[in-house]
mmCIF file with all atom_site columns, C-alpha atoms in Angstrom:
data_model
loop_
_atom_site.group_PDB
_atom_site.id
_atom_site.type_symbol
_atom_site.label_atom_id
_atom_site.label_alt_id
_atom_site.label_comp_id
_atom_site.label_asym_id
_atom_site.label_entity_id
_atom_site.label_seq_id
_atom_site.pdbx_PDB_ins_code
_atom_site.Cartn_x
_atom_site.Cartn_y
_atom_site.Cartn_z
_atom_site.occupancy
_atom_site.B_iso_or_equiv
_atom_site.pdbx_formal_charge
_atom_site.auth_seq_id
_atom_site.auth_comp_id
_atom_site.auth_asym_id
_atom_site.auth_atom_id
_atom_site.pdbx_PDB_model_num
ATOM 1  C CA . UNK A 1 1  ? -28.719 4.539   5.383   1.00 49.00 ? 23 UNK A CA 1
ATOM 2  C CA . UNK A 1 2  ? -24.971 4.829   5.757   1.00 51.00 ? 24 UNK A CA 1
ATOM 3  C CA . UNK A 1 3  ? -22.667 4.587   2.900   1.00 53.00 ? 25 UNK A CA 1
ATOM 4  C CA . UNK A 1 4  ? -19.338 4.405   4.639   1.00 60.00 ? 26 UNK A CA 1
ATOM 5  C CA . UNK A 1 5  ? -16.302 4.048   2.315   1.00 67.00 ? 27 UNK A CA 1
ATOM 6  C CA . UNK A 1 6  ? -13.122 2.334   3.510   1.00 71.00 ? 28 UNK A CA 1
ATOM 7  C CA . UNK A 1 7  ? -9.974  2.534   1.536   1.00 90.00 ? 29 UNK A CA 1
ATOM 8  C CA . UNK A 1 8  ? -6.491  0.941   2.033   1.00 93.00 ? 30 UNK A CA 1
ATOM 9  C CA . UNK A 1 9  ? -2.990  1.508   0.704   1.00 94.00 ? 31 UNK A CA 1
ATOM 10 C CA . UNK A 1 10 ? -2.936  -0.297  -2.620  1.00 93.00 ? 32 UNK A CA 1
ATOM 11 C CA . UNK A 1 11 ? 0.019   -1.315  -4.595  1.00 93.00 ? 33 UNK A CA 1
ATOM 12 C CA . UNK A 1 12 ? 0.452   -3.299  -8.043  1.00 93.00 ? 34 UNK A CA 1
ATOM 13 C CA . UNK A 1 13 ? 3.302   -4.799  -9.679  1.00 91.00 ? 35 UNK A CA 1
ATOM 14 C CA . UNK A 1 14 ? 3.635   -5.638  -13.442 1.00 93.00 ? 36 UNK A CA 1
ATOM 15 C CA . UNK A 1 15 ? 5.855   -7.985  -15.239 1.00 96.00 ? 37 UNK A CA 1
ATOM 16 C CA . UNK A 1 16 ? 7.972   -6.774  -18.281 1.00 96.00 ? 38 UNK A CA 1
ATOM 17 C CA . UNK A 1 17 ? 5.154   -8.105  -20.640 1.00 97.00 ? 39 UNK A CA 1
ATOM 18 C CA . UNK A 1 18 ? 2.502   -5.912  -18.845 1.00 96.00 ? 40 UNK A CA 1
ATOM 19 C CA . UNK A 1 19 ? 0.835   -8.656  -16.968 1.00 97.00 ? 41 UNK A CA 1
ATOM 20 C CA . UNK A 1 20 ? 0.244   -8.313  -13.192 1.00 97.00 ? 42 UNK A CA 1
ATOM 21 C CA . UNK A 1 21 ? 2.936   -10.156 -11.277 1.00 95.00 ? 43 UNK A CA 1
ATOM 22 C CA . UNK A 1 22 ? 1.155   -13.226 -9.482  1.00 96.00 ? 44 UNK A CA 1
ATOM 23 C CA . UNK A 1 23 ? 4.154   -13.430 -7.126  1.00 93.00 ? 45 UNK A CA 1
ATOM 24 C CA . UNK A 1 24 ? 3.306   -10.025 -5.610  1.00 91.00 ? 46 UNK A CA 1
ATOM 25 C CA . UNK A 1 25 ? 0.411   -9.747  -3.169  1.00 92.00 ? 47 UNK A CA 1
ATOM 26 C CA . UNK A 1 26 ? -2.617  -11.436 -4.505  1.00 95.00 ? 48 UNK A CA 1
ATOM 27 C CA . UNK A 1 27 ? -2.258  -11.864 -8.204  1.00 94.00 ? 49 UNK A CA 1
ATOM 28 C CA . UNK A 1 28 ? -0.245  -8.790  -8.362  1.00 94.00 ? 50 UNK A CA 1
ATOM 29 C CA . UNK A 1 29 ? -2.164  -6.511  -6.056  1.00 95.00 ? 51 UNK A CA 1
ATOM 30 C CA . UNK A 1 30 ? -1.317  -5.790  -2.411  1.00 93.00 ? 52 UNK A CA 1
ATOM 31 C CA . UNK A 1 31 ? -3.806  -3.962  -0.100  1.00 93.00 ? 53 UNK A CA 1
ATOM 32 C CA . UNK A 1 32 ? -2.505  -2.821  3.215   1.00 94.00 ? 54 UNK A CA 1
ATOM 33 C CA . UNK A 1 33 ? -5.083  -2.042  5.983   1.00 94.00 ? 55 UNK A CA 1
ATOM 34 C CA . UNK A 1 34 ? -4.161  -0.410  9.235   1.00 94.00 ? 56 UNK A CA 1
ATOM 35 C CA . UNK A 1 35 ? -7.268  -0.063  11.381  1.00 92.00 ? 57 UNK A CA 1
ATOM 36 C CA . UNK A 1 36 ? -10.224 -0.979  9.236   1.00 90.00 ? 58 UNK A CA 1
ATOM 37 C CA . UNK A 1 37 ? -10.782 2.615   8.407   1.00 88.00 ? 59 UNK A CA 1
ATOM 38 C CA . UNK A 1 38 ? -9.922  4.911   5.648   1.00 92.00 ? 60 UNK A CA 1
ATOM 39 C CA . UNK A 1 39 ? -6.201  4.854   4.762   1.00 94.00 ? 61 UNK A CA 1
ATOM 40 C CA . UNK A 1 40 ? -4.460  7.067   2.136   1.00 93.00 ? 62 UNK A CA 1
ATOM 41 C CA . UNK A 1 41 ? -0.934  6.591   0.807   1.00 94.00 ? 63 UNK A CA 1
ATOM 42 C CA . UNK A 1 42 ? 0.370   9.986   -0.188  1.00 95.00 ? 64 UNK A CA 1
ATOM 43 C CA . UNK A 1 43 ? 4.049   9.530   -0.909  1.00 97.00 ? 65 UNK A CA 1
ATOM 44 C CA . UNK A 1 44 ? 6.160   6.643   -2.315  1.00 95.00 ? 66 UNK A CA 1
ATOM 45 C CA . UNK A 1 45 ? 10.013  6.415   -2.180  1.00 96.00 ? 67 UNK A CA 1
ATOM 46 C CA . UNK A 1 46 ? 12.251  3.789   -3.885  1.00 93.00 ? 68 UNK A CA 1
ATOM 47 C CA . UNK A 1 47 ? 14.921  3.102   -1.393  1.00 95.00 ? 69 UNK A CA 1
ATOM 48 C CA . UNK A 1 48 ? 18.540  2.631   -2.541  1.00 95.00 ? 70 UNK A CA 1
ATOM 49 C CA . UNK A 1 49 ? 18.172  -1.210  -1.929  1.00 94.00 ? 71 UNK A CA 1
ATOM 50 C CA . UNK A 1 50 ? 15.163  -1.343  -4.173  1.00 89.00 ? 72 UNK A CA 1
ATOM 51 C CA . UNK A 1 51 ? 12.562  -1.477  -1.461  1.00 92.00 ? 73 UNK A CA 1
ATOM 52 C CA . UNK A 1 52 ? 9.608   0.832   -1.383  1.00 93.00 ? 74 UNK A CA 1
ATOM 53 C CA . UNK A 1 53 ? 8.537   3.011   1.365   1.00 96.00 ? 75 UNK A CA 1
ATOM 54 C CA . UNK A 1 54 ? 4.893   4.470   1.383   1.00 96.00 ? 76 UNK A CA 1
ATOM 55 C CA . UNK A 1 55 ? 3.783   7.107   3.710   1.00 97.00 ? 77 UNK A CA 1
ATOM 56 C CA . UNK A 1 56 ? 0.365   8.482   4.319   1.00 96.00 ? 78 UNK A CA 1
ATOM 57 C CA . UNK A 1 57 ? -2.476  8.530   6.910   1.00 96.00 ? 79 UNK A CA 1
ATOM 58 C CA . UNK A 1 58 ? -4.395  5.830   8.533   1.00 96.00 ? 80 UNK A CA 1
ATOM 59 C CA . UNK A 1 59 ? -7.715  6.562   10.275  1.00 92.00 ? 81 UNK A CA 1
ATOM 60 C CA . UNK A 1 60 ? -8.449  4.897   13.727  1.00 90.00 ? 82 UNK A CA 1
ATOM 61 C CA . UNK A 1 61 ? -12.049 5.682   14.642  1.00 87.00 ? 83 UNK A CA 1
ATOM 62 C CA . UNK A 1 62 ? -12.202 9.553   14.675  1.00 89.00 ? 84 UNK A CA 1
ATOM 63 C CA . UNK A 1 63 ? -8.336  9.958   14.791  1.00 93.00 ? 85 UNK A CA 1
ATOM 64 C CA . UNK A 1 64 ? -5.929  9.979   11.894  1.00 93.00 ? 86 UNK A CA 1
ATOM 65 C CA . UNK A 1 65 ? -2.244  8.955   12.365  1.00 95.00 ? 87 UNK A CA 1
ATOM 66 C CA . UNK A 1 66 ? 0.907   8.740   10.320  1.00 96.00 ? 88 UNK A CA 1
ATOM 67 C CA . UNK A 1 67 ? 1.220   5.329   8.459   1.00 96.00 ? 89 UNK A CA 1
ATOM 68 C CA . UNK A 1 68 ? 4.295   3.873   6.935   1.00 96.00 ? 90 UNK A CA 1
ATOM 69 C CA . UNK A 1 69 ? 4.864   0.581   4.953   1.00 96.00 ? 91 UNK A CA 1
ATOM 70 C CA . UNK A 1 70 ? 8.049   -0.769  3.724   1.00 96.00 ? 92 UNK A CA 1
ATOM 71 C CA . UNK A 1 71 ? 7.690   -3.245  0.951   1.00 92.00 ? 93 UNK A CA 1
ATOM 72 C CA . UNK A 1 72 ? 10.256  -5.855  -0.183  1.00 85.00 ? 94 UNK A CA 1
ATOM 73 C CA . UNK A 1 73 ? 9.243   -6.302  -3.820  1.00 69.00 ? 95 UNK A CA 1
#
């Protein structure tokens, strides 16, 4: 039996009171999937305008490729 694991880039945003922000993603959680395979975010940068840039790898079949996501939180 196969036990394949799939992962995505994952982000959460909290409100000042510590609760997840329901206006971000789905109830405060945003998952980004590239090709249905295993993705991994390795770096996160806050841009001067407050946006976020996440970089990592996305798996497409047997090949991995660079993956970038820019978030507008």
